[in-house]
Amino acid sequence: MSLTCQIIGRIATIATDDGKVNVMTNDWLTQFSKSLDEVCAKGAKALVISGRPRFFSAGLDVKAVTQMDAAALKKQLDFFARVALKLYGLPLPTIALVTGHA
């Protein structure tokens, strides 16, 4: 997993590139959530989120999700929902730079 968060001036960027299709693993969701917190804490005025060329994100890690029992799946989906709501509720303009599959 490769996820970077930078703030230059008042513009924040979160970029992800796992070298493949940018699946959202539990570790990725954790780091993305922390990056959103950092963007807000440091007073950014806008956020740009980008993926790798050809693959913005393939979404949740299907291989991992299909191996989970019902309780683990519920926990994972609840976590995903909390992170998605955090992104949705950001108090700044957010741009997704989609250069491929999403």
Short mmCIF file of C-alpha atoms in Angstrom, two decimals:
data_model
loop_
_atom_site.label_atom_id
_atom_site.label_comp_id
_atom_site.label_asym_id
_atom_site.label_seq_id
_atom_site.Cartn_x
_atom_site.Cartn_y
_atom_site.Cartn_z
CA MET A 1 0.00 0.00 0.00
CA SER A 2 1.23 3.44 -0.82
CA LEU A 3 -0.80 6.38 0.38
CA THR A 4 0.71 9.84 0.70
CA CYS A 5 -0.75 13.00 2.17
CA GLN A 6 0.80 16.38 1.43
CA ILE A 7 -0.25 19.94 2.13
CA ILE A 8 1.32 22.62 -0.01
CA GLY A 9 0.12 26.08 0.82
CA ARG A 10 -3.53 25.54 1.65
CA ILE A 11 -4.11 22.68 -0.84
CA ALA A 12 -3.96 19.10 0.42
CA THR A 13 -3.40 16.05 -1.74
CA ILE A 14 -3.96 12.42 -0.89
CA ALA A 15 -2.50 10.08 -3.50
CA THR A 16 -2.65 6.31 -3.56
CA ASP A 17 -0.77 3.83 -5.72
CA ASP A 18 -0.44 0.19 -4.70
CA GLY A 19 1.11 -0.72 -8.05
CA LYS A 20 -2.00 -2.65 -9.05
CA VAL A 21 -5.65 -1.54 -8.83
CA ASN A 22 -5.73 0.41 -5.54
CA VAL A 23 -7.96 -1.85 -3.48
CA MET A 24 -9.23 -0.52 -0.17
CA THR A 25 -7.80 -2.81 2.48
CA ASN A 26 -8.33 -2.30 6.20
CA ASP A 27 -4.83 -0.79 6.43
CA TRP A 28 -5.60 1.54 3.52
CA LEU A 29 -8.86 2.70 5.12
CA THR A 30 -7.05 3.33 8.40
CA GLN A 31 -4.34 5.41 6.71
CA PHE A 32 -6.87 7.28 4.56
CA SER A 33 -8.92 8.14 7.66
CA LYS A 34 -5.79 9.44 9.43
CA SER A 35 -4.91 11.48 6.34
CA LEU A 36 -8.36 13.10 6.36
CA ASP A 37 -7.83 14.02 10.02
CA GLU A 38 -4.44 15.52 9.16
CA VAL A 39 -5.88 17.56 6.29
CA CYS A 40 -8.45 19.10 8.64
CA ALA A 41 -6.04 19.60 11.55
CA LYS A 42 -3.55 21.47 9.39
CA GLY A 43 -6.19 23.87 8.03
CA ALA A 44 -6.21 22.92 4.36
CA LYS A 45 -8.73 24.84 2.28
CA ALA A 46 -9.16 22.21 -0.46
CA LEU A 47 -8.37 18.53 -1.00
CA VAL A 48 -7.46 16.62 -4.16
CA ILE A 49 -7.61 12.80 -4.03
CA SER A 50 -5.90 10.82 -6.77
CA GLY A 51 -5.14 7.24 -7.69
CA ARG A 52 -2.66 5.74 -10.05
CA PRO A 53 -2.95 6.13 -13.83
CA ARG A 54 -5.57 3.72 -15.22
CA PHE A 55 -6.90 2.75 -11.74
CA PHE A 56 -8.36 5.29 -9.36
CA SER A 57 -9.60 2.45 -7.13
CA ALA A 58 -11.09 -0.99 -7.54
CA GLY A 59 -12.98 -0.47 -4.26
CA LEU A 60 -13.00 -2.74 -1.25
CA ASP A 61 -10.60 -5.69 -1.23
CA VAL A 62 -12.97 -8.35 -2.58
CA LYS A 63 -10.55 -11.20 -1.86
CA ALA A 64 -10.41 -10.26 1.83
CA VAL A 65 -14.12 -9.49 2.14
CA THR A 66 -15.18 -12.85 0.69
CA GLN A 67 -13.09 -14.66 3.32
CA MET A 68 -14.74 -12.90 6.28
CA ASP A 69 -17.42 -14.39 8.49
CA ALA A 70 -20.59 -12.37 9.06
CA ALA A 71 -19.31 -10.57 12.16
CA ALA A 72 -16.00 -9.57 10.56
CA LEU A 73 -17.79 -8.44 7.39
CA LYS A 74 -20.17 -6.26 9.40
CA LYS A 75 -17.24 -4.73 11.28
CA GLN A 76 -15.38 -4.04 8.01
CA LEU A 77 -18.41 -2.50 6.30
CA ASP A 78 -19.15 -0.34 9.36
CA PHE A 79 -15.55 0.90 9.28
CA PHE A 80 -15.78 1.62 5.55
CA ALA A 81 -19.01 3.55 6.14
CA ARG A 82 -17.44 5.66 8.92
CA VAL A 83 -14.51 6.57 6.68
CA ALA A 84 -16.83 7.38 3.76
CA LEU A 85 -18.96 9.60 6.00
CA LYS A 86 -15.82 11.37 7.26
CA LEU A 87 -14.89 12.13 3.64
CA TYR A 88 -18.45 13.23 2.85
CA GLY A 89 -18.53 15.54 5.86
CA LEU A 90 -15.22 17.31 5.23
CA PRO A 91 -15.69 21.06 5.62
CA LEU A 92 -13.69 21.86 2.46
CA PRO A 93 -14.03 21.40 -1.29
CA THR A 94 -12.85 17.94 -2.32
CA ILE A 95 -11.87 16.90 -5.82
CA ALA A 96 -11.39 13.34 -7.02
CA LEU A 97 -8.82 13.23 -9.81
CA VAL A 98 -10.05 10.07 -11.54
CA THR A 99 -7.66 8.94 -14.28
CA GLY A 100 -8.95 5.44 -14.77
CA HIS A 101 -11.24 2.73 -13.42
CA ALA A 102 -13.27 3.67 -10.37
#
